[in-house]
Coordinates of C-alpha atoms in Angstrom, one line a residue:
M1 CA -0.1 0.0 0.0
K2 CA 2.8 2.4 0.9
K3 CA 4.5 1.7 -2.6
I4 CA 1.2 2.3 -4.4
T5 CA 0.7 5.7 -2.5
K6 CA 4.2 6.6 -3.3
Q7 CA 3.9 6.0 -7.1
F8 CA 0.5 7.8 -7.1
L9 CA 2.2 10.9 -5.6
I10 CA 5.0 10.6 -8.3
A11 CA 2.4 10.5 -10.9
F12 CA 0.5 13.6 -9.5
L13 CA 3.8 15.5 -9.3
V14 CA 4.4 14.8 -12.9
F15 CA 1.0 16.1 -13.7
L16 CA 1.8 19.4 -11.9
I17 CA 4.9 19.7 -13.9
F18 CA 3.0 19.4 -17.2
A19 CA 0.6 21.9 -15.9
S20 CA 3.1 24.4 -15.2
I21 CA 4.9 24.1 -18.5
L22 CA 1.3 24.6 -20.2
S23 CA 0.8 27.7 -18.2
F24 CA 4.2 29.2 -19.3
I25 CA 3.4 28.4 -22.9
T26 CA -0.1 29.8 -22.9
L27 CA 0.3 32.7 -20.6
P28 CA 2.6 35.9 -21.5
A29 CA 5.1 37.1 -19.0
N30 CA 3.3 40.5 -18.6
K31 CA -0.4 40.2 -19.0
P32 CA -2.0 43.2 -21.0
A33 CA -4.8 45.4 -19.5
N34 CA -8.4 44.9 -20.9
I35 CA -10.3 47.7 -22.2
N36 CA -13.8 48.3 -23.6
I37 CA -14.9 49.7 -27.1
T38 CA -15.5 53.1 -25.6
E39 CA -12.0 53.2 -24.2
L40 CA -10.7 52.0 -27.8
L41 CA -12.7 54.9 -29.7
A42 CA -11.4 57.6 -27.1
Q43 CA -7.9 56.5 -27.7
I44 CA -8.3 56.5 -31.6
D45 CA -9.6 60.1 -31.5
D46 CA -6.9 61.2 -29.2
G47 CA -4.3 59.5 -31.7
K48 CA -2.7 57.5 -28.7
I49 CA -2.8 54.1 -30.7
K50 CA 0.3 53.0 -32.5
S51 CA -0.8 49.6 -34.0
I52 CA -3.8 47.0 -33.8
S53 CA -3.4 43.5 -34.3
V54 CA -6.3 41.2 -34.9
R55 CA -6.0 37.7 -33.6
D56 CA -9.2 35.5 -33.7
N57 CA -11.7 37.3 -31.5
Q58 CA -9.2 39.5 -29.7
L59 CA -7.6 42.9 -30.5
D60 CA -4.0 43.4 -29.4
I61 CA -3.5 47.2 -28.9
T62 CA -0.1 48.8 -28.8
L63 CA -0.2 52.6 -27.7
N64 CA 2.4 55.1 -28.7
D65 CA 4.4 54.5 -25.4
D66 CA 4.3 50.8 -26.1
T67 CA 1.7 49.8 -23.6
K68 CA -0.1 46.6 -24.4
Q69 CA -3.9 46.3 -24.2
I70 CA -6.4 43.8 -25.4
L71 CA -10.1 44.0 -26.4
A72 CA -12.3 41.1 -26.9
K73 CA -14.7 41.5 -29.9
E74 CA -17.7 39.5 -31.2
P75 CA -16.8 36.5 -33.2
S76 CA -18.8 37.2 -36.3
E77 CA -17.8 40.9 -36.4
S78 CA -14.6 42.1 -38.2
L79 CA -12.6 45.1 -37.1
S80 CA -13.6 47.2 -40.1
T81 CA -17.4 46.6 -39.3
L82 CA -16.8 47.5 -35.7
L83 CA -15.2 50.8 -36.5
S84 CA -17.7 51.6 -39.2
N85 CA -20.6 50.8 -36.8
Y86 CA -19.3 53.5 -34.4
E87 CA -18.6 55.9 -37.2
V88 CA -14.8 56.3 -36.7
D89 CA -13.0 59.1 -38.6
T90 CA -11.0 57.1 -41.3
N91 CA -8.4 59.9 -41.4
K92 CA -7.5 59.0 -37.9
L93 CA -7.0 55.5 -38.7
K94 CA -4.3 56.3 -41.3
N95 CA -1.5 56.6 -38.6
I96 CA -2.4 53.3 -36.8
A97 CA -0.8 50.1 -38.3
I98 CA -3.6 47.4 -38.6
D99 CA -2.7 43.7 -39.3
V100 CA -4.5 40.4 -39.0
K101 CA -2.7 37.5 -37.6
S102 CA -3.5 33.7 -37.4
E103 CA -1.7 31.4 -34.8
S104 CA 0.5 28.6 -36.2
G105 CA 3.3 26.4 -35.5
F106 CA 4.0 24.7 -31.9
K107 CA 2.2 27.3 -29.7
F108 CA -1.0 26.9 -31.9
W109 CA -1.1 23.3 -31.8
A110 CA 0.1 23.2 -28.1
S111 CA -2.7 25.5 -27.2
I112 CA -5.1 23.3 -28.8
T113 CA -4.0 19.8 -27.8
L114 CA -2.3 20.0 -24.4
P115 CA -5.6 21.0 -22.6
F116 CA -6.9 17.4 -23.8
L117 CA -3.5 15.6 -23.9
I118 CA -2.3 16.3 -20.2
P119 CA -5.3 14.8 -18.5
L120 CA -5.3 12.0 -20.9
I121 CA -1.5 11.3 -20.3
F122 CA -2.2 11.5 -16.3
I123 CA -5.1 9.0 -16.5
L124 CA -3.1 6.5 -18.7
G125 CA -0.2 7.0 -16.5
F126 CA -2.2 6.2 -13.5
F127 CA -3.5 3.0 -15.0
W128 CA 0.0 2.0 -16.1
F129 CA 1.1 2.3 -12.6
M130 CA -1.7 0.2 -11.2
M131 CA -1.1 -2.6 -13.9
R132 CA 2.5 -2.5 -13.2
Q133 CA 1.9 -3.1 -9.4
A134 CA -0.6 -5.9 -10.2
Q135 CA 1.9 -7.5 -12.6
G136 CA 4.8 -7.3 -10.0
A137 CA 2.7 -9.0 -7.4
N138 CA 1.9 -11.7 -10.0
N139 CA 5.6 -12.1 -10.7
K140 CA 6.4 -12.2 -6.8
A141 CA 3.8 -14.9 -6.4
M142 CA 5.2 -17.0 -9.3
S143 CA 8.7 -16.7 -8.2
F144 CA 8.0 -17.3 -4.4
G145 CA 8.9 -20.9 -4.9
Q146 CA 12.2 -20.3 -6.8
S147 CA 15.5 -20.8 -5.3
R148 CA 17.4 -17.7 -3.9
A149 CA 20.7 -19.3 -4.3
K150 CA 23.5 -16.9 -5.4
E151 CA 25.5 -18.2 -8.4
F152 CA 29.3 -17.5 -8.6
N153 CA 30.7 -18.1 -11.9
P154 CA 34.4 -18.8 -12.1
N155 CA 36.3 -15.6 -12.6
K156 CA 40.1 -15.4 -13.0
K157 CA 40.4 -12.1 -11.0
L158 CA 38.0 -13.1 -8.3
K159 CA 38.4 -16.8 -8.2
T160 CA 39.2 -18.3 -4.8
T161 CA 41.8 -21.4 -4.8
F162 CA 43.4 -23.4 -2.2
K163 CA 46.2 -21.0 -2.0
D164 CA 43.7 -18.6 -0.4
V165 CA 42.9 -21.0 2.3
A166 CA 45.7 -21.3 4.9
G167 CA 46.0 -24.1 7.4
V168 CA 43.4 -27.0 7.3
K169 CA 45.8 -29.2 5.4
E170 CA 44.0 -32.3 6.0
A171 CA 40.7 -31.0 4.9
K172 CA 42.2 -29.7 1.7
K173 CA 43.7 -33.3 1.0
E174 CA 40.1 -34.7 1.4
L175 CA 38.7 -32.0 -1.0
V176 CA 41.3 -32.7 -3.7
E177 CA 39.4 -35.8 -4.7
V178 CA 36.3 -33.7 -5.4
V179 CA 38.2 -31.3 -7.4
E180 CA 39.8 -34.1 -9.5
F181 CA 36.2 -35.6 -10.1
L182 CA 34.9 -32.4 -11.3
K183 CA 37.8 -31.8 -13.5
N184 CA 38.0 -35.5 -14.9
P185 CA 34.9 -37.6 -14.0
K186 CA 35.5 -40.2 -16.8
K187 CA 38.6 -41.4 -15.0
F188 CA 36.7 -42.5 -12.0
L189 CA 33.5 -43.7 -13.9
A190 CA 35.6 -45.9 -16.0
L191 CA 36.8 -47.9 -13.0
G192 CA 33.3 -48.1 -11.6
A193 CA 34.2 -45.5 -8.7
K194 CA 31.6 -43.2 -7.3
I195 CA 32.6 -40.0 -5.8
P196 CA 30.8 -38.8 -2.8
K197 CA 27.7 -36.8 -3.8
G198 CA 27.8 -35.0 -0.6
V199 CA 30.6 -33.5 1.5
L200 CA 29.9 -32.2 5.1
L201 CA 32.3 -29.6 6.5
L202 CA 32.2 -29.6 10.4
G203 CA 33.9 -27.0 12.3
A204 CA 33.4 -24.0 14.7
P205 CA 32.3 -20.7 13.3
G206 CA 34.9 -18.8 11.5
T207 CA 37.2 -21.8 10.6
G208 CA 36.6 -21.3 7.0
K209 CA 34.0 -23.7 5.7
T210 CA 32.4 -21.3 3.2
L211 CA 35.9 -20.2 2.1
L212 CA 36.9 -23.9 1.5
A213 CA 33.8 -24.6 -0.6
K214 CA 34.5 -21.7 -2.7
A215 CA 38.2 -22.8 -3.2
V216 CA 36.9 -26.2 -4.2
A217 CA 34.7 -24.5 -6.9
G218 CA 37.7 -22.3 -8.0
E219 CA 40.1 -25.1 -8.3
A220 CA 37.6 -27.2 -10.4
N221 CA 36.7 -24.0 -12.3
V222 CA 33.0 -24.7 -12.2
P223 CA 30.0 -22.7 -11.2
F224 CA 29.2 -22.3 -7.4
F225 CA 25.6 -22.0 -6.0
S226 CA 25.6 -20.6 -2.4
I227 CA 22.4 -20.8 -0.3
S228 CA 21.9 -20.8 3.4
G229 CA 19.7 -23.4 5.0
S230 CA 17.4 -20.9 6.5
E231 CA 16.4 -19.7 3.0
F232 CA 14.5 -22.7 2.3
V233 CA 11.9 -22.7 5.0
E234 CA 9.0 -20.5 4.8
M235 CA 5.7 -20.4 6.7
F236 CA 3.8 -21.6 3.7
V237 CA 3.7 -25.2 3.2
G238 CA 5.6 -26.5 0.0
V239 CA 7.7 -23.4 -0.6
G240 CA 10.8 -24.9 0.8
A241 CA 10.5 -28.2 -1.1
S242 CA 9.7 -26.1 -4.5
R243 CA 13.0 -24.0 -3.7
V244 CA 15.0 -27.2 -3.4
R245 CA 13.6 -28.5 -6.6
D246 CA 14.4 -25.3 -8.4
L247 CA 18.0 -25.1 -6.9
F248 CA 18.8 -28.8 -8.0
S249 CA 17.4 -28.1 -11.5
K250 CA 19.4 -25.1 -12.0
A251 CA 22.6 -27.0 -10.8
K252 CA 22.0 -30.0 -13.2
K253 CA 21.7 -27.3 -16.1
N254 CA 24.9 -25.9 -15.0
S255 CA 26.6 -29.1 -14.4
P256 CA 29.3 -29.7 -13.4
C257 CA 28.8 -27.4 -10.5
I258 CA 29.0 -27.3 -6.6
I259 CA 25.9 -26.5 -4.4
F260 CA 27.1 -25.1 -1.1
I261 CA 24.4 -25.1 1.7
D262 CA 25.5 -23.0 4.6
E263 CA 24.3 -23.9 8.2
I264 CA 22.4 -26.9 7.0
D265 CA 21.4 -27.7 10.4
A266 CA 18.6 -25.0 10.1
V267 CA 16.8 -27.4 7.7
G268 CA 18.5 -30.8 8.4
R269 CA 17.6 -31.4 12.0
Q270 CA 16.1 -34.7 12.9
R271 CA 12.6 -35.4 11.6
G272 CA 9.7 -36.1 14.0
A273 CA 10.9 -33.5 16.5
G274 CA 8.2 -31.1 16.0
L275 CA 4.3 -31.3 16.5
G276 CA 3.1 -29.3 13.5
G277 CA 3.2 -25.9 11.8
S278 CA 6.7 -24.7 10.7
H279 CA 8.3 -28.1 11.8
D280 CA 6.2 -30.0 9.4
E281 CA 7.2 -27.5 6.5
R282 CA 10.9 -27.9 7.5
E283 CA 10.6 -31.8 7.4
Q284 CA 9.1 -31.6 4.0
T285 CA 11.9 -29.3 2.8
L286 CA 14.4 -31.9 4.3
N287 CA 12.6 -34.8 2.7
Q288 CA 13.0 -33.0 -0.7
I289 CA 16.7 -32.5 -0.1
L290 CA 17.1 -36.2 0.7
V291 CA 15.3 -37.1 -2.5
E292 CA 17.1 -34.9 -4.7
M293 CA 20.6 -36.1 -3.4
D294 CA 19.6 -39.6 -3.8
G295 CA 18.3 -39.1 -7.2
F296 CA 21.2 -37.8 -8.9
D297 CA 22.3 -39.5 -11.9
E298 CA 25.8 -41.0 -11.7
R299 CA 26.8 -39.1 -14.9
T300 CA 25.5 -35.7 -13.3
N301 CA 28.5 -33.9 -12.0
V302 CA 26.8 -32.0 -9.0
I303 CA 28.4 -32.1 -5.8
V304 CA 26.7 -30.8 -2.6
V305 CA 28.9 -29.2 0.0
A306 CA 27.2 -28.3 3.4
G307 CA 28.6 -26.5 6.5
T308 CA 27.5 -26.8 10.1
N309 CA 28.9 -26.5 13.5
R310 CA 26.1 -28.7 15.0
P311 CA 26.6 -32.2 13.4
D312 CA 25.0 -33.8 16.4
V313 CA 21.5 -32.4 15.6
L314 CA 21.5 -33.6 11.9
D315 CA 19.0 -36.3 10.6
A316 CA 20.5 -39.7 10.2
A317 CA 19.3 -40.0 6.7
L318 CA 21.6 -37.0 5.7
L319 CA 24.6 -38.9 6.9
R320 CA 24.1 -42.1 5.2
P321 CA 26.3 -43.4 2.4
G322 CA 24.9 -42.0 -0.9
R323 CA 24.2 -38.5 0.6
F324 CA 26.6 -36.6 2.8
D325 CA 28.7 -39.8 3.2
R326 CA 32.0 -37.8 3.5
R327 CA 32.6 -35.6 6.6
V328 CA 35.6 -33.1 6.7
T329 CA 36.5 -31.7 10.0
L330 CA 38.0 -28.2 10.3
D331 CA 39.8 -27.8 13.7
M332 CA 40.7 -24.5 15.3
P333 CA 44.1 -23.4 13.8
D334 CA 47.2 -24.1 15.7
I335 CA 50.2 -21.5 15.9
N336 CA 51.7 -22.7 12.6
D337 CA 48.2 -22.2 10.9
R338 CA 47.5 -19.0 12.6
E339 CA 50.8 -17.7 11.2
A340 CA 49.9 -18.9 7.5
I341 CA 46.4 -17.4 8.0
L342 CA 47.9 -14.1 9.1
K343 CA 50.4 -13.8 6.1
V344 CA 47.4 -14.6 3.7
H345 CA 45.3 -11.7 5.2
S346 CA 48.3 -9.3 5.4
T347 CA 49.3 -9.3 1.8
N348 CA 47.4 -5.9 0.9
K349 CA 48.4 -4.2 4.2
P350 CA 51.5 -2.2 4.9
F351 CA 53.3 -3.3 8.0
T352 CA 56.5 -1.9 9.8
K353 CA 59.5 -4.0 9.8
D354 CA 59.4 -4.8 13.2
V355 CA 56.0 -6.7 13.0
D356 CA 56.4 -10.5 13.6
M357 CA 53.5 -12.7 12.4
R358 CA 54.9 -15.6 14.5
L359 CA 54.8 -13.5 17.5
I360 CA 51.2 -12.4 16.7
A361 CA 50.2 -15.9 16.2
S362 CA 51.5 -17.0 19.6
R363 CA 49.6 -14.1 21.2
T364 CA 46.3 -15.2 19.6
P365 CA 45.5 -18.8 20.8
G366 CA 41.9 -19.9 20.2
F367 CA 41.5 -17.4 17.5
S368 CA 39.8 -18.8 14.3
G369 CA 40.5 -17.8 10.7
A370 CA 37.8 -15.1 10.7
D371 CA 39.0 -13.8 14.1
L372 CA 42.6 -13.4 12.7
A373 CA 41.4 -11.5 9.5
N374 CA 39.2 -9.3 11.9
L375 CA 42.4 -8.6 14.0
L376 CA 44.4 -7.3 11.2
N377 CA 41.4 -5.3 10.0
E378 CA 40.9 -3.7 13.3
S379 CA 44.7 -2.9 13.4
A380 CA 44.5 -1.1 10.0
I381 CA 41.5 0.7 11.2
L382 CA 43.2 1.9 14.4
A383 CA 46.3 2.9 12.2
A384 CA 44.1 4.9 9.9
L385 CA 42.5 6.8 12.9
E386 CA 46.0 7.8 14.1
N387 CA 46.8 8.9 10.5
K388 CA 49.8 6.3 10.2
K389 CA 50.9 5.0 6.8
E390 CA 51.9 1.7 8.2
I391 CA 50.7 -0.7 10.9
N392 CA 52.9 -1.4 13.9
N393 CA 53.1 -3.7 16.8
D394 CA 51.1 -1.4 19.2
H395 CA 48.2 -1.3 16.7
I396 CA 48.0 -5.1 16.7
L397 CA 48.6 -5.7 20.4
E398 CA 45.8 -3.1 21.1
S399 CA 43.5 -4.9 18.7
I400 CA 44.3 -8.2 20.4
D401 CA 43.2 -6.9 23.7
K402 CA 40.2 -5.2 22.1
I403 CA 38.9 -8.4 20.6
M404 CA 39.6 -10.7 23.5
I405 CA 38.6 -8.5 26.4
G406 CA 36.7 -5.5 24.9
P407 CA 37.5 -1.8 24.0
Q408 CA 39.1 0.6 26.4
R409 CA 36.5 2.4 28.5
K410 CA 38.3 5.7 29.0
S411 CA 35.4 7.3 30.5
H412 CA 35.4 4.8 33.4
I413 CA 37.7 6.5 35.8
L414 CA 38.3 4.7 39.2
N415 CA 39.0 6.7 42.4
E416 CA 42.2 6.1 44.1
H417 CA 40.8 3.4 46.4
E418 CA 39.2 1.5 43.6
K419 CA 42.4 1.7 41.6
E420 CA 44.3 0.3 44.5
V421 CA 41.7 -2.5 45.0
T422 CA 41.9 -3.3 41.2
A423 CA 45.8 -3.3 41.3
Y424 CA 46.0 -5.9 44.0
H425 CA 43.2 -8.0 42.6
E426 CA 45.1 -8.3 39.3
A427 CA 48.5 -8.7 40.8
G428 CA 46.9 -11.4 42.8
H429 CA 45.9 -13.3 39.7
A430 CA 49.3 -12.6 38.1
I431 CA 51.7 -13.7 41.0
V432 CA 49.8 -17.1 41.4
A433 CA 49.9 -17.8 37.9
H434 CA 53.6 -17.1 37.7
L435 CA 54.6 -19.3 40.7
L436 CA 52.4 -22.2 40.0
P437 CA 54.2 -24.6 37.5
N438 CA 51.5 -25.9 35.5
T439 CA 49.7 -22.6 34.4
D440 CA 50.2 -20.6 31.3
P441 CA 52.8 -17.8 31.6
V442 CA 51.5 -14.1 32.3
S443 CA 51.6 -12.0 29.2
K444 CA 50.1 -8.9 30.4
V445 CA 48.7 -7.2 33.5
S446 CA 46.4 -4.1 33.3
I447 CA 44.1 -2.0 35.5
I448 CA 42.9 -0.2 32.5
A449 CA 39.0 -0.9 32.3
R450 CA 37.9 -2.9 29.1
G451 CA 34.5 -4.2 28.5
S452 CA 32.9 -5.1 31.8
A453 CA 36.1 -5.6 33.6
A454 CA 37.9 -3.0 35.5
G455 CA 41.3 -4.8 34.8
F456 CA 42.6 -8.0 33.5
T457 CA 45.4 -10.4 33.7
L458 CA 46.2 -12.1 30.4
K459 CA 47.8 -15.6 30.3
L460 CA 48.9 -17.3 27.1
P461 CA 50.1 -20.8 26.6
L462 CA 53.5 -21.5 25.1
E463 CA 52.1 -24.1 22.8
D464 CA 48.6 -25.4 21.8
K465 CA 47.2 -28.4 23.9
K466 CA 44.7 -30.7 23.1
L467 CA 44.8 -32.6 26.6
H468 CA 44.7 -31.1 30.0
T469 CA 45.7 -32.7 33.4
K470 CA 43.8 -32.6 36.7
T471 CA 46.7 -30.6 38.1
E472 CA 46.4 -28.0 35.5
F473 CA 42.7 -27.3 36.2
L474 CA 43.2 -27.3 39.9
E475 CA 46.0 -24.6 39.5
D476 CA 43.9 -22.8 37.0
M477 CA 41.2 -22.6 39.8
A478 CA 43.6 -21.2 42.2
V479 CA 44.6 -18.5 39.7
M480 CA 40.9 -17.5 39.2
L481 CA 40.3 -17.1 43.0
A482 CA 43.6 -15.4 43.6
G483 CA 42.1 -11.8 42.9
Q484 CA 39.5 -12.1 45.5
T485 CA 41.8 -13.8 47.9
A486 CA 44.5 -10.8 47.4
E487 CA 41.6 -8.4 48.1
K488 CA 40.8 -10.3 51.4
I489 CA 44.4 -10.5 52.6
V490 CA 45.2 -6.7 52.0
F491 CA 41.9 -5.0 52.9
N492 CA 40.3 -7.7 55.0
E493 CA 37.3 -7.1 52.8
I494 CA 36.0 -8.4 49.3
T495 CA 34.4 -6.6 46.5
T496 CA 32.0 -7.4 43.5
G497 CA 34.9 -7.4 41.1
A498 CA 35.5 -11.2 41.4
Q499 CA 31.9 -12.0 40.0
G500 CA 33.3 -13.4 36.8
D501 CA 36.0 -15.3 38.5
L502 CA 33.4 -17.2 40.7
R503 CA 31.3 -18.0 37.8
Q504 CA 34.1 -19.6 35.8
V505 CA 35.7 -21.4 38.8
T506 CA 32.2 -22.9 39.7
A507 CA 31.8 -24.1 36.2
L508 CA 35.1 -25.5 35.9
A509 CA 34.8 -27.4 39.3
K510 CA 31.5 -28.8 38.2
Q511 CA 33.0 -29.9 34.9
L512 CA 35.9 -31.7 36.7
I513 CA 33.3 -33.7 38.8
T514 CA 30.5 -34.3 36.3
S515 CA 32.3 -34.6 32.8
Y516 CA 35.9 -35.7 33.4
G517 CA 35.6 -37.9 36.3
M518 CA 38.4 -36.1 38.2
S519 CA 36.9 -36.3 41.7
E520 CA 38.1 -39.2 43.8
K521 CA 35.0 -38.9 46.0
M522 CA 32.4 -39.2 43.2
G523 CA 34.4 -41.8 41.1
L524 CA 35.1 -42.4 37.5
R525 CA 31.7 -41.7 35.9
T526 CA 29.7 -38.7 34.5
F527 CA 26.6 -37.0 35.9
G528 CA 23.9 -35.6 33.7
K529 CA 22.8 -36.9 30.3
K530 CA 22.7 -34.6 27.5
D531 CA 19.4 -35.4 25.9
D532 CA 17.2 -33.8 23.4
M533 CA 14.1 -31.7 24.1
V534 CA 11.6 -33.1 21.4
F535 CA 9.4 -30.2 21.0
L536 CA 12.2 -27.8 20.6
G537 CA 13.7 -29.9 17.8
K538 CA 17.0 -31.5 19.0
D539 CA 18.0 -28.8 21.4
I540 CA 20.7 -29.7 23.9
H541 CA 19.3 -30.3 27.4
E542 CA 20.8 -31.7 30.5
Q543 CA 18.7 -34.6 32.0
R544 CA 19.5 -35.5 35.6
D545 CA 20.5 -39.1 36.0
Y546 CA 21.4 -39.1 39.5
S547 CA 19.6 -38.8 42.9
E548 CA 19.0 -35.9 45.0
K549 CA 21.7 -37.4 47.5
T550 CA 24.2 -37.6 44.7
A551 CA 23.5 -34.0 43.7
E552 CA 24.2 -32.9 47.3
Q553 CA 27.4 -34.8 47.2
I554 CA 28.3 -32.9 44.0
D555 CA 27.7 -29.7 45.6
E556 CA 29.8 -30.6 48.4
E557 CA 32.6 -31.7 46.1
I558 CA 32.4 -28.4 44.2
H559 CA 32.8 -26.4 47.4
R560 CA 35.8 -28.7 48.5
L561 CA 37.7 -28.1 45.3
T562 CA 37.1 -24.3 45.3
E563 CA 38.1 -24.0 49.0
D564 CA 41.2 -26.1 48.2
A565 CA 42.0 -23.7 45.3
R566 CA 41.4 -20.5 47.5
K567 CA 43.9 -22.0 50.1
L568 CA 46.5 -22.6 47.6
A569 CA 46.1 -19.0 46.3
E570 CA 46.2 -17.7 49.9
K571 CA 49.3 -19.5 50.8
I572 CA 51.3 -18.3 47.6
I573 CA 50.1 -14.6 48.1
T574 CA 50.9 -14.6 51.8
E575 CA 54.4 -16.0 51.3
N576 CA 55.0 -13.6 48.4
R577 CA 53.6 -10.4 49.9
T578 CA 56.6 -8.2 49.2
Q579 CA 56.5 -9.1 45.4
L580 CA 52.8 -8.5 45.5
D581 CA 53.2 -5.0 46.7
K582 CA 55.9 -4.2 44.2
I583 CA 53.7 -5.2 41.3
V584 CA 50.8 -3.2 42.7
V585 CA 53.1 0.0 42.8
A586 CA 54.2 -0.5 39.2
L587 CA 50.5 -1.0 38.1
K588 CA 49.3 2.2 39.8
E589 CA 52.2 3.9 38.1
K590 CA 52.1 2.5 34.6
E591 CA 48.5 0.9 34.5
T592 CA 50.0 -1.8 32.2
I593 CA 52.8 -4.3 32.7
E594 CA 53.9 -6.5 29.7
A595 CA 55.4 -10.0 30.2
E596 CA 59.0 -8.9 30.0
E597 CA 58.7 -6.1 32.6
F598 CA 56.5 -8.4 34.8
K599 CA 59.3 -11.0 35.0
A600 CA 61.9 -8.4 35.7
L601 CA 60.0 -6.8 38.3
F602 CA 59.2 -10.1 40.0
E603 CA 62.8 -11.3 40.0
K604 CA 63.9 -8.1 41.6

């Protein structure tokens, strides 16, 4: 309705413009004065008239001072008859130039046709807009069931290849076979081999699933259809299945090609989990995907690549041989992969000579490929804001802190007491982390507010680890509680600054007991079953598989572990109170202490 109203207003505005143009054409700039016959006769007697022009039923009169006047006469009466009827002296007419004019050309035809043409154009234009709206609505209705997949044809300038994907070496090796099949399918078919029709890319968000799928299409030099799983499902029954049919129909026409379905878990969740409505529509869409994938002709070179970070919720029929029968896992990058990813994303950015990508990779454990790309982008933005022509180490380190913890809150100014409490809190974290042998080394200590934290202590591992021991977890718990413990020792009071620490230490203690079996009292078993909430469609929900008495024992064990960690932190801080005070003095003076300065200060 808003669109129709807008177009109607546009048509009305066009009408006003035409009317304005017509008024400029038909009306003179200076409108002459109207006179009657008596005044005309008096002016002729006085000799004031210079010329008279007869134009249809109007007399255009020009006086000796070039003043313009007009006089309307009867249509059937000529000027000579008019003057004769009033017995005008012919001698006085000798000095008056009298001529007869007839309108012709554009102005004549415009004055005749425009009064009829402009309303006609306005009416026809209004009906044209209305018909166009009706036609657009019909087109939308007809195209509602068509696929909205974006097609990317191979382009040498914009083509993505495996060189653009750093890390994930094992995943790339798995996909080389897919590329080879798309390039030379006859070699496989001649031996009776069947290439997997579907490849499922599993990995955390930002690990490069979409980029890897584009690289496969770029290496094979084939078209690439990209669509999200949520784009299939609509509230209208049958629309999702229709879009699936249209997508696979387009893919077969452009064979060989690749279909990439991102976040397939939006449409590929286990069937039978809903009680009607949109869930029935989603299941119909999933059924159509299953039929299309299983119905591929062996000679049809169409491969479906899908990405998800929730493989546990997918329907079993999707994962059987003949559909998504190959799974490629994309792990979080290790330090070598992070260095390679940083080099890929740094190709078009100027850096100072002292920037070391290996050092940046070591400072960013747990970062995905997308996080690393965002890191360098934030560094470039920060350098541009400072009007720098190159990105230096300070820009990168500041961006790392911004991404991991949050931006600086310069407006959050602490008073002297709060600043001192924060300094002791962070110094407590730092000194316990430094002295315990199985914790990650301290990289930075700061009392500058970032995000929701008044200060932070940053610990970074020396190497990437896949396995962790019970001792490491217990010492990490001591580090978490060291901040509040330091407050209690120094001020004999605790503050709300340890809220996040307490939440983390409680969750870690519970995980040690219920998931890892690292509690001697509770034994080697897990507590709590990860089950599915049927109505919500395969959403994770913890179902208690133990008694109330066991739950009470778990609570007691959590309390024991946290209390042991607090005692360990209290012992270390009490024995090293002199070093704690020195670190606090340095923090209050400089606000931020880097790893080298912290080690040197501690050794002193």
